[in-house]
PDB file of C-alpha atoms in Angstrom:
ATOM      1  CA  MET I   1      88.758 110.420 106.024  1.00 91.00           C
ATOM      2  CA  LEU I   2      85.998 112.544 104.178  1.00 94.00           C
ATOM      3  CA  SER I   3      88.280 115.912 104.566  1.00 95.00           C
ATOM      4  CA  GLU I   4      91.284 114.426 103.411  1.00 94.00           C
ATOM      5  CA  TYR I   5      89.226 112.906 100.240  1.00 94.00           C
ATOM      6  CA  ALA I   6      87.687 116.417  99.656  1.00 95.00           C
ATOM      7  CA  TYR I   7      91.045 117.800  99.854  1.00 95.00           C
ATOM      8  CA  ARG I   8      92.799 115.670  97.097  1.00 93.00           C
ATOM      9  CA  LEU I   9      89.525 114.963  94.733  1.00 92.00           C
ATOM     10  CA  PRO I  10      88.010 118.418  95.652  1.00 93.00           C
ATOM     11  CA  GLY I  11      85.858 116.942  92.029  1.00 91.00           C
ATOM     12  CA  ASP I  12      83.998 114.681  94.126  1.00 93.00           C
ATOM     13  CA  LEU I  13      83.193 117.025  96.969  1.00 95.00           C
ATOM     14  CA  PRO I  14      83.248 120.386  95.579  1.00 94.00           C
ATOM     15  CA  HIS I  15      81.359 121.605  99.113  1.00 95.00           C
ATOM     16  CA  GLY I  16      84.030 120.403 101.135  1.00 96.00           C
ATOM     17  CA  VAL I  17      83.285 118.603 104.498  1.00 97.00           C
ATOM     18  CA  LYS I  18      81.178 121.048 106.681  1.00 97.00           C
ATOM     19  CA  PHE I  19      80.451 118.322 109.308  1.00 96.00           C
ATOM     20  CA  VAL I  20      80.624 114.906 110.173  1.00 95.00           C
ATOM     21  CA  LYS I  21      77.967 113.897 112.906  1.00 92.00           C
ATOM     22  CA  GLU I  22      76.520 110.327 114.210  1.00 90.00           C
ATOM     23  CA  GLY I  23      72.616 110.398 114.071  1.00 82.00           C
ATOM     24  CA  GLY I  24      70.627 112.971 111.716  1.00 72.00           C
ATOM     25  CA  PRO I  25      66.989 114.602 111.326  1.00 66.00           C
ATOM     26  CA  ASP I  26      65.278 111.263 110.846  1.00 64.00           C
ATOM     27  CA  ASP I  27      65.978 107.408 111.494  1.00 61.00           C
ATOM     28  CA  ASP I  28      65.245 106.310 107.666  1.00 62.00           C
ATOM     29  CA  PHE I  29      68.455 106.139 106.719  1.00 72.00           C
ATOM     30  CA  TYR I  30      71.939 104.882 107.842  1.00 85.00           C
ATOM     31  CA  MET I  31      73.797 107.313 105.615  1.00 91.00           C
ATOM     32  CA  GLY I  32      72.889 110.743 104.907  1.00 91.00           C
ATOM     33  CA  THR I  33      74.193 114.091 103.343  1.00 93.00           C
ATOM     34  CA  ASN I  34      72.651 117.539 103.324  1.00 92.00           C
ATOM     35  CA  GLY I  35      74.271 117.585  99.998  1.00 93.00           C
ATOM     36  CA  LYS I  36      76.664 120.802 100.550  1.00 94.00           C
ATOM     37  CA  GLY I  37      79.349 118.727 102.860  1.00 96.00           C
ATOM     38  CA  GLY I  38      77.688 117.691 105.523  1.00 95.00           C
ATOM     39  CA  PHE I  39      77.365 113.934 106.205  1.00 95.00           C
ATOM     40  CA  TYR I  40      75.621 111.642 109.008  1.00 93.00           C
ATOM     41  CA  PHE I  41      76.245 108.399 110.043  1.00 93.00           C
ATOM     42  CA  ARG I  42      74.002 105.836 112.076  1.00 90.00           C
ATOM     43  CA  GLU I  43      74.662 102.439 113.068  1.00 90.00           C
ATOM     44  CA  VAL I  44      71.742 100.069 111.447  1.00 89.00           C
ATOM     45  CA  GLU I  45      71.450  96.213 110.637  1.00 91.00           C
ATOM     46  CA  TYR I  46      69.797  94.821 108.098  1.00 90.00           C
ATOM     47  CA  GLY I  47      70.106  90.749 107.619  1.00 92.00           C
ATOM     48  CA  THR I  48      73.908  90.441 107.574  1.00 94.00           C
ATOM     49  CA  PHE I  49      74.616  94.054 106.759  1.00 95.00           C
ATOM     50  CA  ASN I  50      75.933  96.593 109.805  1.00 95.00           C
ATOM     51  CA  SER I  51      76.498  99.744 108.475  1.00 93.00           C
ATOM     52  CA  ARG I  52      78.973 100.869 111.161  1.00 93.00           C
ATOM     53  CA  ARG I  53      81.024  97.945 110.907  1.00 96.00           C
ATOM     54  CA  ASP I  54      81.110  97.488 107.096  1.00 96.00           C
ATOM     55  CA  LEU I  55      81.952 100.405 106.176  1.00 96.00           C
ATOM     56  CA  PHE I  56      85.123 100.479 108.412  1.00 95.00           C
ATOM     57  CA  GLY I  57      85.734  97.092 107.396  1.00 95.00           C
ATOM     58  CA  GLY I  58      85.641  97.920 103.784  1.00 96.00           C
ATOM     59  CA  LEU I  59      87.411 101.373 104.425  1.00 95.00           C
ATOM     60  CA  ALA I  60      90.761  99.028 106.218  1.00 94.00           C
ATOM     61  CA  LYS I  61      90.624  96.588 103.538  1.00 94.00           C
ATOM     62  CA  CYS I  62      91.100  99.210 101.014  1.00 93.00           C
ATOM     63  CA  ALA I  63      94.170 100.429 103.009  1.00 91.00           C
ATOM     64  CA  ASP I  64      95.351  97.128 103.517  1.00 87.00           C
ATOM     65  CA  LYS I  65      95.407  96.517  99.403  1.00 78.00           C
ATOM     66  CA  GLN I  66      92.172  94.147  99.985  1.00 68.00           C
ATOM     67  CA  ARG I  67      93.998  91.801 102.074  1.00 73.00           C
ATOM     68  CA  PRO I  68      91.571  89.705 102.235  1.00 80.00           C
ATOM     69  CA  GLN I  69      88.800  90.525 100.169  1.00 89.00           C
ATOM     70  CA  MET I  70      86.146  92.697 101.021  1.00 94.00           C
ATOM     71  CA  THR I  71      82.590  90.652 101.917  1.00 96.00           C
ATOM     72  CA  ARG I  72      79.782  92.079  99.850  1.00 97.00           C
ATOM     73  CA  ASP I  73      78.405  93.949 102.854  1.00 97.00           C
ATOM     74  CA  GLU I  74      81.896  95.869 103.276  1.00 97.00           C
ATOM     75  CA  GLU I  75      81.485  96.442  99.566  1.00 97.00           C
ATOM     76  CA  TYR I  76      78.161  97.969  99.500  1.00 97.00           C
ATOM     77  CA  ALA I  77      79.033 100.120 102.352  1.00 97.00           C
ATOM     78  CA  LEU I  78      81.539 101.864 100.212  1.00 97.00           C
ATOM     79  CA  GLU I  79      79.096 102.205  97.816  1.00 97.00           C
ATOM     80  CA  SER I  80      76.520 103.590 100.422  1.00 96.00           C
ATOM     81  CA  LEU I  81      78.813 106.289 101.111  1.00 97.00           C
ATOM     82  CA  TRP I  82      79.489 106.938  96.973  1.00 98.00           C
ATOM     83  CA  HIS I  83      75.788 107.308  97.085  1.00 97.00           C
ATOM     84  CA  GLU I  84      75.906 110.260  99.295  1.00 96.00           C
ATOM     85  CA  ILE I  85      79.234 111.603  97.857  1.00 97.00           C
ATOM     86  CA  TRP I  86      77.356 111.396  94.681  1.00 97.00           C
ATOM     87  CA  HIS I  87      74.717 113.891  96.244  1.00 96.00           C
ATOM     88  CA  ASN I  88      77.392 116.312  96.505  1.00 95.00           C
ATOM     89  CA  ARG I  89      78.391 116.399  93.239  1.00 93.00           C
ATOM     90  CA  GLN I  90      74.894 116.897  91.590  1.00 93.00           C
ATOM     91  CA  THR I  91      73.726 119.986  90.232  1.00 89.00           C
ATOM     92  CA  GLY I  92      70.009 119.652  90.044  1.00 88.00           C
ATOM     93  CA  MET I  93      69.067 118.068  93.703  1.00 89.00           C
ATOM     94  CA  ASP I  94      68.515 121.259  95.269  1.00 88.00           C
ATOM     95  CA  ALA I  95      64.516 121.462  94.179  1.00 91.00           C
ATOM     96  CA  VAL I  96      64.057 118.011  94.211  1.00 93.00           C
ATOM     97  CA  ALA I  97      65.154 117.631  98.073  1.00 89.00           C
ATOM     98  CA  ALA I  98      63.022 120.572  98.928  1.00 91.00           C
ATOM     99  CA  LEU I  99      59.532 117.724  98.602  1.00 93.00           C
ATOM    100  CA  GLU I 100      58.753 115.226 100.949  1.00 90.00           C
ATOM    101  CA  PRO I 101      60.892 112.278 100.772  1.00 87.00           C
ATOM    102  CA  THR I 102      57.867 109.705  99.535  1.00 89.00           C
ATOM    103  CA  HIS I 103      57.212 112.124  96.648  1.00 93.00           C
ATOM    104  CA  PRO I 104      57.067 110.369  93.061  1.00 94.00           C
ATOM    105  CA  VAL I 105      59.843 112.915  91.660  1.00 96.00           C
ATOM    106  CA  ARG I 106      62.240 113.069  95.051  1.00 95.00           C
ATOM    107  CA  ARG I 107      62.034 109.232  95.147  1.00 95.00           C
ATOM    108  CA  PHE I 108      62.990 108.815  91.007  1.00 97.00           C
ATOM    109  CA  ALA I 109      66.086 111.124  91.901  1.00 96.00           C
ATOM    110  CA  GLU I 110      66.735 108.846  94.774  1.00 96.00           C
ATOM    111  CA  THR I 111      66.505 105.772  92.680  1.00 97.00           C
ATOM    112  CA  LEU I 112      68.483 107.303  89.928  1.00 98.00           C
ATOM    113  CA  ASN I 113      71.498 108.404  92.268  1.00 97.00           C
ATOM    114  CA  GLN I 114      71.436 104.755  93.742  1.00 97.00           C
ATOM    115  CA  ALA I 115      71.603 103.457  90.305  1.00 98.00           C
ATOM    116  CA  ALA I 116      74.469 105.876  89.024  1.00 98.00           C
ATOM    117  CA  ALA I 117      76.415 105.115  92.462  1.00 98.00           C
ATOM    118  CA  ARG I 118      76.190 101.203  91.580  1.00 98.00           C
ATOM    119  CA  LEU I 119      77.085 101.309  88.729  1.00 98.00           C
ATOM    120  CA  THR I 120      80.365 103.815  89.422  1.00 98.00           C
ATOM    121  CA  TYR I 121      81.327 102.810  93.081  1.00 98.00           C
ATOM    122  CA  PRO I 122      84.321 100.739  91.744  1.00 97.00           C
ATOM    123  CA  SER I 123      86.115 103.631  90.594  1.00 96.00           C
ATOM    124  CA  PHE I 124      85.717 105.401  93.997  1.00 96.00           C
ATOM    125  CA  ILE I 125      87.134 101.967  95.732  1.00 95.00           C
ATOM    126  CA  GLU I 126      90.087 102.551  93.304  1.00 94.00           C
ATOM    127  CA  ARG I 127      90.995 105.983  94.551  1.00 93.00           C
ATOM    128  CA  LEU I 128      90.756 104.436  98.289  1.00 93.00           C
ATOM    129  CA  GLY I 129      93.377 101.687  97.128  1.00 92.00           C
ATOM    130  CA  GLY I 130      90.821  98.604  96.944  1.00 93.00           C
ATOM    131  CA  GLN I 131      89.096  97.028  93.974  1.00 92.00           C
ATOM    132  CA  SER I 132      85.473  96.145  93.683  1.00 94.00           C
ATOM    133  CA  VAL I 133      84.795  92.325  93.298  1.00 94.00           C
ATOM    134  CA  HIS I 134      80.963  92.144  94.240  1.00 97.00           C
ATOM    135  CA  GLN I 135      79.720  94.878  91.326  1.00 97.00           C
ATOM    136  CA  ASP I 136      77.278  91.824  90.227  1.00 97.00           C
ATOM    137  CA  TRP I 137      75.714  91.530  93.450  1.00 97.00           C
ATOM    138  CA  VAL I 138      75.423  95.375  94.225  1.00 98.00           C
ATOM    139  CA  ILE I 139      74.050  96.301  91.275  1.00 98.00           C
ATOM    140  CA  ASP I 140      70.923  93.756  91.749  1.00 97.00           C
ATOM    141  CA  ASN I 141      71.067  92.963  95.089  1.00 96.00           C
ATOM    142  CA  GLY I 142      71.872  96.611  96.927  1.00 95.00           C
ATOM    143  CA  TYR I 143      69.698  97.117 100.020  1.00 94.00           C
ATOM    144  CA  GLY I 144      69.365 100.731  99.363  1.00 92.00           C
ATOM    145  CA  TYR I 145      65.634 101.932  97.384  1.00 94.00           C
ATOM    146  CA  ALA I 146      65.891  98.220  96.551  1.00 95.00           C
ATOM    147  CA  ALA I 147      62.463  98.082  94.879  1.00 96.00           C
ATOM    148  CA  THR I 148      62.430 100.953  92.917  1.00 97.00           C
ATOM    149  CA  VAL I 149      65.962 100.428  91.554  1.00 98.00           C
ATOM    150  CA  SER I 150      64.769  96.732  90.978  1.00 98.00           C
ATOM    151  CA  ARG I 151      62.097  98.254  88.643  1.00 98.00           C
ATOM    152  CA  PHE I 152      64.360 100.863  86.780  1.00 98.00           C
ATOM    153  CA  TRP I 153      66.527  97.790  86.244  1.00 98.00           C
ATOM    154  CA  GLN I 154      64.155  96.357  84.261  1.00 98.00           C
ATOM    155  CA  ILE I 155      62.901  99.172  81.971  1.00 98.00           C
ATOM    156  CA  VAL I 156      66.515  99.201  81.533  1.00 98.00           C
ATOM    157  CA  ARG I 157      66.838  95.592  80.341  1.00 98.00           C
ATOM    158  CA  GLU I 158      63.484  95.483  78.405  1.00 98.00           C
ATOM    159  CA  CYS I 159      64.769  98.195  76.276  1.00 98.00           C
ATOM    160  CA  GLY I 160      67.274  95.748  75.082  1.00 98.00           C
ATOM    161  CA  LEU I 161      70.235  97.383  77.229  1.00 98.00           C
ATOM    162  CA  SER I 162      72.016  96.205  80.590  1.00 98.00           C
ATOM    163  CA  PRO I 163      72.883  98.707  83.609  1.00 98.00           C
ATOM    164  CA  LEU I 164      76.304  98.594  82.437  1.00 97.00           C
ATOM    165  CA  ASP I 165      75.381  99.638  78.979  1.00 97.00           C
ATOM    166  CA  VAL I 166      73.669 103.235  79.843  1.00 97.00           C
ATOM    167  CA  ALA I 167      76.292 103.755  83.371  1.00 98.00           C
ATOM    168  CA  GLY I 168      78.365 106.942  81.846  1.00 97.00           C
ATOM    169  CA  GLU I 169      75.250 108.581  80.315  1.00 97.00           C
ATOM    170  CA  LEU I 170      73.246 107.885  83.601  1.00 98.00           C
ATOM    171  CA  ALA I 171      75.787 109.363  85.368  1.00 97.00           C
ATOM    172  CA  THR I 172      75.772 112.513  83.296  1.00 97.00           C
ATOM    173  CA  VAL I 173      72.127 112.367  83.538  1.00 97.00           C
ATOM    174  CA  ASN I 174      72.383 112.431  87.647  1.00 97.00           C
ATOM    175  CA  ARG I 175      75.192 115.056  87.701  1.00 96.00           C
ATOM    176  CA  GLU I 176      74.275 117.700  85.381  1.00 94.00           C
ATOM    177  CA  ALA I 177      70.399 117.509  84.485  1.00 93.00           C
ATOM    178  CA  ASN I 178      67.585 119.300  86.130  1.00 93.00           C
ATOM    179  CA  LEU I 179      66.308 116.257  88.501  1.00 95.00           C
ATOM    180  CA  LEU I 180      62.726 117.409  88.471  1.00 95.00           C
ATOM    181  CA  GLU I 181      62.545 116.150  85.345  1.00 96.00           C
ATOM    182  CA  GLY I 182      64.920 113.115  85.500  1.00 96.00           C
ATOM    183  CA  ALA I 183      62.291 110.652  84.507  1.00 97.00           C
ATOM    184  CA  LYS I 184      62.169 112.562  81.201  1.00 97.00           C
ATOM    185  CA  GLN I 185      65.792 112.944  80.892  1.00 97.00           C
ATOM    186  CA  VAL I 186      66.289 109.142  81.093  1.00 98.00           C
ATOM    187  CA  ALA I 187      63.404 108.153  79.109  1.00 98.00           C
ATOM    188  CA  LYS I 188      65.230 110.307  76.500  1.00 98.00           C
ATOM    189  CA  LEU I 189      68.533 108.574  76.936  1.00 98.00           C
ATOM    190  CA  LEU I 190      66.881 104.842  76.845  1.00 98.00           C
ATOM    191  CA  GLY I 191      64.977 105.928  74.019  1.00 98.00           C
ATOM    192  CA  ARG I 192      67.889 107.204  72.225  1.00 97.00           C
ATOM    193  CA  ARG I 193      69.500 104.277  72.977  1.00 97.00           C
ATOM    194  CA  SER I 194      67.028 101.403  72.045  1.00 97.00           C
ATOM    195  CA  GLY I 195      64.926 103.181  69.122  1.00 97.00           C
ATOM    196  CA  TYR I 196      61.680 102.504  71.748  1.00 98.00           C
ATOM    197  CA  PRO I 197      59.273 105.598  71.976  1.00 98.00           C
ATOM    198  CA  ALA I 198      60.458 107.602  75.103  1.00 98.00           C
ATOM    199  CA  ASP I 199      57.464 108.585  75.702  1.00 97.00           C
ATOM    200  CA  LYS I 200      56.424 104.749  76.652  1.00 98.00           C
ATOM    201  CA  ILE I 201      59.288 104.752  78.418  1.00 98.00           C
ATOM    202  CA  GLN I 202      58.784 107.656  80.515  1.00 98.00           C
ATOM    203  CA  ALA I 203      55.190 105.978  81.290  1.00 97.00           C
ATOM    204  CA  ALA I 204      56.870 103.273  83.026  1.00 98.00           C
ATOM    205  CA  LEU I 205      59.484 105.253  84.599  1.00 98.00           C
ATOM    206  CA  ASP I 206      56.503 107.549  85.963  1.00 97.00           C
ATOM    207  CA  LEU I 207      55.292 104.226  87.668  1.00 97.00           C
ATOM    208  CA  LEU I 208      57.935 103.144  89.766  1.00 97.00           C
ATOM    209  CA  LEU I 209      56.416 103.233  93.112  1.00 95.00           C
ATOM    210  CA  ALA I 210      53.104 101.942  91.742  1.00 96.00           C
ATOM    211  CA  LYS I 211      51.520  98.481  92.329  1.00 97.00           C
ATOM    212  CA  ASP I 212      52.621  95.688  90.374  1.00 97.00           C
ATOM    213  CA  ALA I 213      49.784  95.575  87.877  1.00 98.00           C
ATOM    214  CA  LEU I 214      49.865  98.765  86.746  1.00 97.00           C
ATOM    215  CA  PHE I 215      53.828  99.053  86.467  1.00 98.00           C
ATOM    216  CA  LEU I 216      53.693  96.018  84.606  1.00 97.00           C
ATOM    217  CA  SER I 217      51.511  97.062  81.979  1.00 97.00           C
ATOM    218  CA  ARG I 218      53.269 100.383  81.246  1.00 97.00           C
ATOM    219  CA  LEU I 219      56.212  97.910  81.286  1.00 98.00           C
ATOM    220  CA  GLY I 220      54.894  95.965  78.638  1.00 96.00           C
ATOM    221  CA  GLY I 221      53.907  98.531  76.549  1.00 97.00           C
ATOM    222  CA  ILE I 222      57.228 100.289  75.783  1.00 97.00           C
ATOM    223  CA  LYS I 223      57.489  97.655  72.983  1.00 94.00           C
ATOM    224  CA  SER I 224      54.180  98.013  72.023  1.00 87.00           C
TER     225      SER I 224
END
């Protein structure tokens, strides 16, 4: 399916599909990619979510024109696949990918990619023949990078914006920016849209992994 998708929409998978493997280089994911056309899939259960069942269930319902309607978990599984496709579209991820997974710069880049995927995956589902019906839930409740994405949305909303207000601009940063400076680029975007100081916004963005009290102090400082 991915090879056919790459053939029909090479802009989404500019490196093509080099391999699709079960398993992968570590155990901390249920879908992964090397960003160059290689994909990894594992079967993982998280609450009601089963990565294998819900991915194939969502694809089957797209093929059947959403009869019956996708569940939230099936729609989230397709959003997760879109997250990995996004990594293959980025131009600025190579240097970030060389960092440790827990490095704050890499974690911010992954958070941004997850945010962009949650905001833009409905068009991916439409290209597969389906229709998104659970996006509001996925934006705020998706499982991947849940804690840092939640804080990211807090910052966007503190700026007087909604996630969907900045979907297109976040997608552009995610695809085209030097992601070693991802927080700086997003801060400039949010500052321009909100009128609040970009340096104060970046101070909050830099603390997505910090303790609650420190993060909240920087969040409250955006408007001060």
